[in-house]
Coordinates of N, CA and C and ligand atoms in Angstrom, one line a residue:
M19 N 117.8 92.1 100.2 CA 117.9 92.6 101.6 C 116.6 93.2 102.0
L20 N 116.0 92.8 103.2 CA 114.7 93.4 103.5 C 114.9 94.8 104.3
L21 N 114.3 95.8 103.9 CA 114.4 97.1 104.5 C 113.1 97.6 105.0
R22 N 113.1 98.2 106.2 CA 111.8 98.8 106.7 C 111.5 100.0 105.9
Y23 N 110.1 100.1 105.6 CA 109.7 101.3 104.8 C 110.0 102.6 105.5
K24 N 110.4 103.6 104.7 CA 110.5 104.9 105.2 C 109.9 105.9 104.1
K25 N 109.6 107.1 104.6 CA 108.9 108.0 103.7 C 109.6 108.2 102.3
T26 N 110.9 108.2 102.2 CA 111.6 108.4 100.9 C 111.3 107.2 100.0
Y27 N 110.7 106.1 100.5 CA 110.3 105.0 99.5 C 108.9 105.1 99.1
E28 N 108.2 106.2 99.4 CA 106.8 106.3 99.2 C 106.3 106.0 97.8
K29 N 107.0 106.6 96.8 CA 106.6 106.5 95.4 C 106.8 105.1 94.9
I30 N 108.0 104.5 95.3 CA 108.3 103.1 94.8 C 107.4 102.1 95.4
A31 N 107.0 102.4 96.7 CA 106.1 101.5 97.4 C 104.7 101.6 96.8
M32 N 104.3 102.7 96.4 CA 103.0 102.8 95.8 C 103.0 102.1 94.5
G33 N 104.0 102.3 93.7 CA 104.2 101.5 92.5 C 104.1 100.0 92.7
L34 N 104.8 99.5 93.6 CA 104.8 98.1 93.9 C 103.4 97.6 94.4
L35 N 102.8 98.4 95.2 CA 101.4 98.1 95.7 C 100.4 98.0 94.6
S36 N 100.6 98.8 93.6 CA 99.7 98.9 92.5 C 99.6 97.6 91.7
Y37 N 100.6 96.7 91.9 CA 100.6 95.4 91.2 C 99.6 94.4 91.9
M38 N 99.2 94.8 93.1 CA 98.3 93.9 93.8 C 96.9 93.9 93.1
P39 N 96.2 92.8 93.1 CA 94.9 92.8 92.5 C 94.0 93.7 93.4
G40 N 92.9 94.3 92.7 CA 92.0 95.1 93.5 C 92.1 96.6 93.1
D41 N 91.6 97.4 94.0 CA 91.5 98.8 93.7 C 92.9 99.4 93.6
K42 N 93.3 100.0 92.4 CA 94.6 100.6 92.2 C 94.5 102.0 92.1
S43 N 93.5 102.7 92.5 CA 93.4 104.1 92.4 C 94.4 104.8 93.2
V44 N 94.9 106.0 92.8 CA 95.9 106.7 93.6 C 95.3 106.9 95.0
K45 N 94.1 107.2 95.1 CA 93.5 107.5 96.5 C 93.6 106.2 97.3
K46 N 93.3 105.1 96.8 CA 93.4 103.9 97.6 C 94.9 103.6 98.0
L47 N 95.8 103.7 97.0 CA 97.2 103.4 97.3 C 97.7 104.4 98.4
Q48 N 97.3 105.6 98.3 CA 97.7 106.6 99.3 C 97.2 106.2 100.7
E49 N 95.9 105.7 100.7 CA 95.3 105.3 102.0 C 96.1 104.2 102.6
L50 N 96.5 103.2 101.7 CA 97.2 102.0 102.2 C 98.6 102.5 102.8
I51 N 99.3 103.4 102.1 CA 100.6 103.9 102.5 C 100.4 104.6 103.8
A52 N 99.3 105.4 103.9 CA 99.1 106.1 105.2 C 98.9 105.2 106.3
T53 N 98.2 104.1 106.1 CA 97.9 103.1 107.1 C 99.3 102.5 107.6
Y54 N 100.1 102.1 106.7 CA 101.4 101.6 107.0 C 102.3 102.7 107.8
E55 N 102.1 103.9 107.4 CA 102.9 105.0 108.0 C 102.4 105.3 109.5
T56 N 101.1 105.2 109.7 CA 100.6 105.7 111.0 C 100.2 104.6 111.9
D57 N 99.8 103.4 111.5 CA 99.3 102.4 112.4 C 100.5 101.5 112.7
E58 N 100.8 101.5 114.0 CA 102.0 100.8 114.5 C 101.9 99.2 114.3
N59 N 100.7 98.8 114.0 CA 100.5 97.3 113.8 C 100.7 96.9 112.4
W60 N 100.8 97.9 111.5 CA 101.0 97.6 110.1 C 102.4 97.8 109.7
L61 N 103.2 96.8 109.3 CA 104.6 96.9 109.0 C 104.8 96.7 107.5
L62 N 105.6 97.6 106.9 CA 105.9 97.5 105.5 C 107.4 97.4 105.3
Y63 N 107.8 96.4 104.4 CA 109.2 96.2 104.1 C 109.4 96.2 102.6
L64 N 110.6 96.7 102.2 CA 110.9 96.6 100.7 C 112.1 95.7 100.6
W65 N 112.2 95.1 99.4 CA 113.3 94.2 99.1 C 114.3 94.9 98.2
K66 N 115.6 95.0 98.6 CA 116.5 95.7 97.8 C 117.5 94.7 97.2
K67 N 117.6 94.8 95.9 CA 118.6 94.0 95.2 C 119.6 95.0 94.5
E68 N 120.8 94.8 94.8 CA 121.8 95.8 94.4 C 121.3 97.2 94.7
E69 N 121.1 98.1 93.7 CA 120.7 99.4 94.0 C 119.2 99.6 94.0
D70 N 118.5 98.5 93.5 CA 117.1 98.7 93.2 C 116.2 98.1 94.3
L71 N 115.0 98.9 94.5 CA 113.9 98.3 95.4 C 113.0 97.6 94.5
I72 N 112.9 96.3 94.6 CA 112.2 95.5 93.5 C 111.0 94.7 94.1
G73 N 110.9 94.8 95.5 CA 109.8 94.0 96.0 C 109.2 94.7 97.3
L74 N 108.0 94.3 97.6 CA 107.4 94.8 98.9 C 106.6 93.7 99.5
I75 N 106.7 93.8 100.9 CA 105.8 92.8 101.6 C 105.3 93.6 102.9
G76 N 104.0 93.4 103.1 CA 103.3 94.2 104.2 C 102.5 93.3 105.1
L77 N 102.7 93.5 106.4 CA 101.9 92.7 107.4 C 101.2 93.5 108.4
E78 N 100.1 92.9 108.8 CA 99.3 93.4 109.9 C 99.6 92.6 111.2
M79 N 100.2 93.1 112.2 CA 100.5 92.4 113.4 C 99.4 92.2 114.3
G80 N 99.2 91.0 114.9 CA 98.2 90.7 115.9 C 99.0 90.3 117.2
E81 N 98.3 89.8 118.1 CA 98.9 89.4 119.4 C 99.8 88.2 119.2
D82 N 99.3 87.1 118.6 CA 100.1 85.9 118.5 C 100.3 85.5 117.0
E83 N 99.8 86.4 116.1 CA 99.9 86.1 114.7 C 100.1 87.4 113.9
Y84 N 100.4 87.2 112.7 CA 100.4 88.4 111.8 C 99.7 87.9 110.5
T85 N 99.2 88.9 109.7 CA 98.6 88.6 108.4 C 99.4 89.2 107.3
L86 N 99.8 88.4 106.4 CA 100.5 89.0 105.2 C 99.4 89.6 104.3
Q87 N 99.4 90.9 104.3 CA 98.3 91.7 103.6 C 98.7 92.0 102.2
H88 N 100.1 92.3 101.9 CA 100.5 92.6 100.6 C 101.8 92.0 100.2
I89 N 102.0 91.5 99.0 CA 103.2 91.1 98.5 C 103.3 91.3 97.1
S90 N 104.4 91.8 96.6 CA 104.5 92.3 95.2 C 106.0 92.4 94.8
V91 N 106.2 92.0 93.6 CA 107.6 92.0 93.0 C 107.5 92.7 91.6
N92 N 108.4 93.6 91.4 CA 108.5 94.2 90.1 C 108.5 93.1 89.0
P93 N 107.7 93.3 88.0 CA 107.5 92.2 87.0 C 108.8 91.9 86.3
S94 N 109.8 92.8 86.2 CA 111.1 92.4 85.6 C 111.9 91.4 86.4
F95 N 111.5 91.3 87.6 CA 112.3 90.4 88.5 C 111.5 89.2 89.1
R96 N 110.3 88.9 88.5 CA 109.5 87.8 88.9 C 110.1 86.5 88.5
G97 N 109.7 85.4 89.2 CA 110.2 84.1 88.9 C 111.6 83.8 89.3
E98 N 112.2 84.7 90.1 CA 113.6 84.5 90.5 C 113.7 84.1 91.9
G99 N 112.5 83.9 92.6 CA 112.6 83.5 94.0 C 112.5 84.7 95.0
V100 N 112.3 85.9 94.5 CA 112.3 87.1 95.4 C 111.1 87.0 96.3
G101 N 110.0 86.7 95.7 CA 108.7 86.6 96.5 C 108.9 85.6 97.7
K102 N 109.4 84.4 97.3 CA 109.5 83.4 98.3 C 110.5 83.8 99.4
E103 N 111.6 84.4 99.0 CA 112.6 84.8 99.9 C 112.1 85.9 100.9
M104 N 111.2 86.8 100.3 CA 110.6 87.8 101.3 C 109.8 87.2 102.3
V105 N 109.0 86.2 101.9 CA 108.1 85.5 102.9 C 109.0 84.8 103.9
A106 N 110.0 84.1 103.5 CA 110.9 83.4 104.4 C 111.6 84.4 105.4
K107 N 112.0 85.5 104.9 CA 112.7 86.5 105.8 C 111.7 87.1 106.8
V108 N 110.5 87.4 106.4 CA 109.5 87.9 107.3 C 109.2 86.8 108.4
Q109 N 109.0 85.6 107.9 CA 108.7 84.5 108.9 C 109.9 84.4 109.9
A110 N 111.1 84.6 109.4 CA 112.3 84.4 110.3 C 112.4 85.6 111.3
L111 N 111.8 86.8 110.9 CA 111.7 87.9 111.8 C 110.8 87.7 113.0
F112 N 109.7 86.9 112.8 CA 108.7 86.7 113.8 C 108.4 85.2 114.0
P113 N 109.4 84.5 114.4 CA 109.4 83.0 114.5 C 108.3 82.5 115.5
D114 N 107.9 83.3 116.4 CA 107.0 82.9 117.4 C 105.5 83.2 117.1
K115 N 105.3 83.9 116.0 CA 103.9 84.2 115.6 C 103.5 83.4 114.5
N116 N 102.2 83.1 114.4 CA 101.6 82.4 113.3 C 101.5 83.3 112.1
C117 N 101.7 82.8 110.9 CA 101.7 83.6 109.7 C 100.3 83.3 109.1
L118 N 99.4 84.3 109.0 CA 98.1 84.2 108.4 C 98.1 84.9 107.0
T119 N 97.2 84.6 106.2 CA 97.1 85.2 104.9 C 95.7 85.7 104.6
T120 N 95.6 86.5 103.6 CA 94.3 87.0 103.1 C 93.9 86.1 101.9
E121 N 92.6 86.4 101.5 CA 92.1 85.7 100.3 C 93.1 85.9 99.1
T122 N 93.7 87.1 99.1 CA 94.6 87.5 97.9 C 96.0 86.8 98.1
T123 N 96.5 86.8 99.3 CA 97.9 86.4 99.4 C 98.0 84.9 99.7
N124 N 96.8 84.2 99.9 CA 96.9 82.9 100.4 C 97.6 81.9 99.4
A125 N 97.2 82.0 98.1 CA 97.7 81.0 97.2 C 99.2 81.0 97.1
F126 N 99.8 82.2 97.0 CA 101.2 82.3 96.8 C 101.9 81.9 98.1
I127 N 101.4 82.3 99.3 CA 102.1 82.0 100.5 C 102.1 80.4 100.7
K128 N 100.9 79.8 100.3 CA 100.8 78.4 100.5 C 101.9 77.7 99.6
K129 N 102.0 78.3 98.5 CA 103.0 77.7 97.5 C 104.5 77.8 98.1
C130 N 104.7 79.0 98.7 CA 106.1 79.2 99.4 C 106.3 78.2 100.5
T131 N 105.3 77.9 101.2 CA 105.6 77.1 102.4 C 105.4 75.6 102.2
M132 N 105.0 75.3 100.9 CA 104.8 73.9 100.6 C 106.1 73.2 100.5
K133 N 106.2 71.9 100.9 CA 107.4 71.2 100.8 C 107.7 70.9 99.4
E134 N 109.0 71.0 99.0 CA 109.4 70.7 97.6 C 109.1 69.2 97.2
E135 N 109.4 68.3 98.1 CA 109.3 66.9 97.8 C 107.9 66.4 98.1
G136 N 107.5 65.2 97.6 CA 106.3 64.6 97.9 C 105.1 65.4 97.4
A137 N 105.1 65.6 96.2 CA 104.0 66.5 95.5 C 102.6 66.2 96.0
D138 N 102.3 65.0 96.2 CA 101.0 64.6 96.7 C 101.1 63.7 97.9
Ligands
COA28 C1 103.1 86.9 93.6 C2 104.5 87.5 93.4 C3 104.8 88.4 94.6 C4 105.5 86.3 93.3 O1 106.8 86.9 93.3 P1 108.0 86.2 92.6 O2 109.3 86.8 93.0 O3 107.8 86.0 91.1 O4 107.9 84.7 93.3 P2 108.9 83.5 93.3 O5 109.9 83.7 92.2 O6 109.4 83.4 94.7 O7 108.0 82.3 93.1 C5 107.4 82.1 91.8 C6 106.5 80.9 91.8 O8 105.2 81.4 92.5 C7 104.1 81.2 91.6 N1 103.1 82.2 91.8 C8 103.2 83.5 91.4 N2 102.1 84.1 91.7 C9 101.3 83.2 92.3 C10 100.0 83.3 93.0 N3 99.3 84.4 92.9 N4 99.5 82.2 93.5 C11 100.2 81.0 93.6 N5 101.5 80.9 93.0 C12 101.9 82.0 92.4 C13 104.8 81.2 90.2 O9 103.9 80.5 89.3 C14 106.1 80.5 90.5 O10 105.9 79.1 90.5 P3 107.0 78.0 90.0 O11 108.2 78.3 90.9 O12 106.4 76.7 90.2 O13 107.3 78.4 88.6 C15 104.5 88.2 92.0 O14 104.1 87.4 91.0 C16 103.7 89.5 92.1 O15 104.1 90.6 92.4 N6 102.4 89.4 91.5 C17 101.6 90.6 91.5 C18 101.1 90.9 92.9 C19 100.1 89.9 93.4 O16 99.3 89.4 92.7 N7 100.2 89.7 94.7 C20 99.2 88.9 95.4 C21 99.4 87.5 95.1 S1 100.2 86.9 96.6

């Protein structure tokens, strides 16, 4: 289940963000969380499975599009389709907007939206 970020999720969200490639310093993670908390165009969601928050997906909204800035799943729950499901749920939330990616999120999102059949 996708949940909108709230302050009580701050620690778990920082932990999940730290799995993203790049600068993982506490300062950088705090800056990122602060952006999601204060900038209305930056939306952060967590994925809840039973009682645990095991995934995170963050987007930057534009006029006609949004950019998937962050996506991360707790290593204990990877390879179970959580990442793909989060992407599908976010795309379903904003069906009228184009979904863009960053250099970091591009490969996974491309994989998620690839058709299963007709490999080439
Ligand atoms: C990327 C990530 C969110 C995927 O979450 P997940 O729940 O394991 O994903 P799913 O189970 O839905 O999909 C797994 C599939 O995606 C593939 N995959 C994982 N990371 C990938 C990546 N960076 N690029 C392309 N494909 C990737 C897996 O190889 C697997 O493929 P398979 O189904 O053919 O075996 C997770 O691996 C993660 O948190 N990685 C660390 C954070 C990160 O690097 N984020 C940026 C990359 S988008």
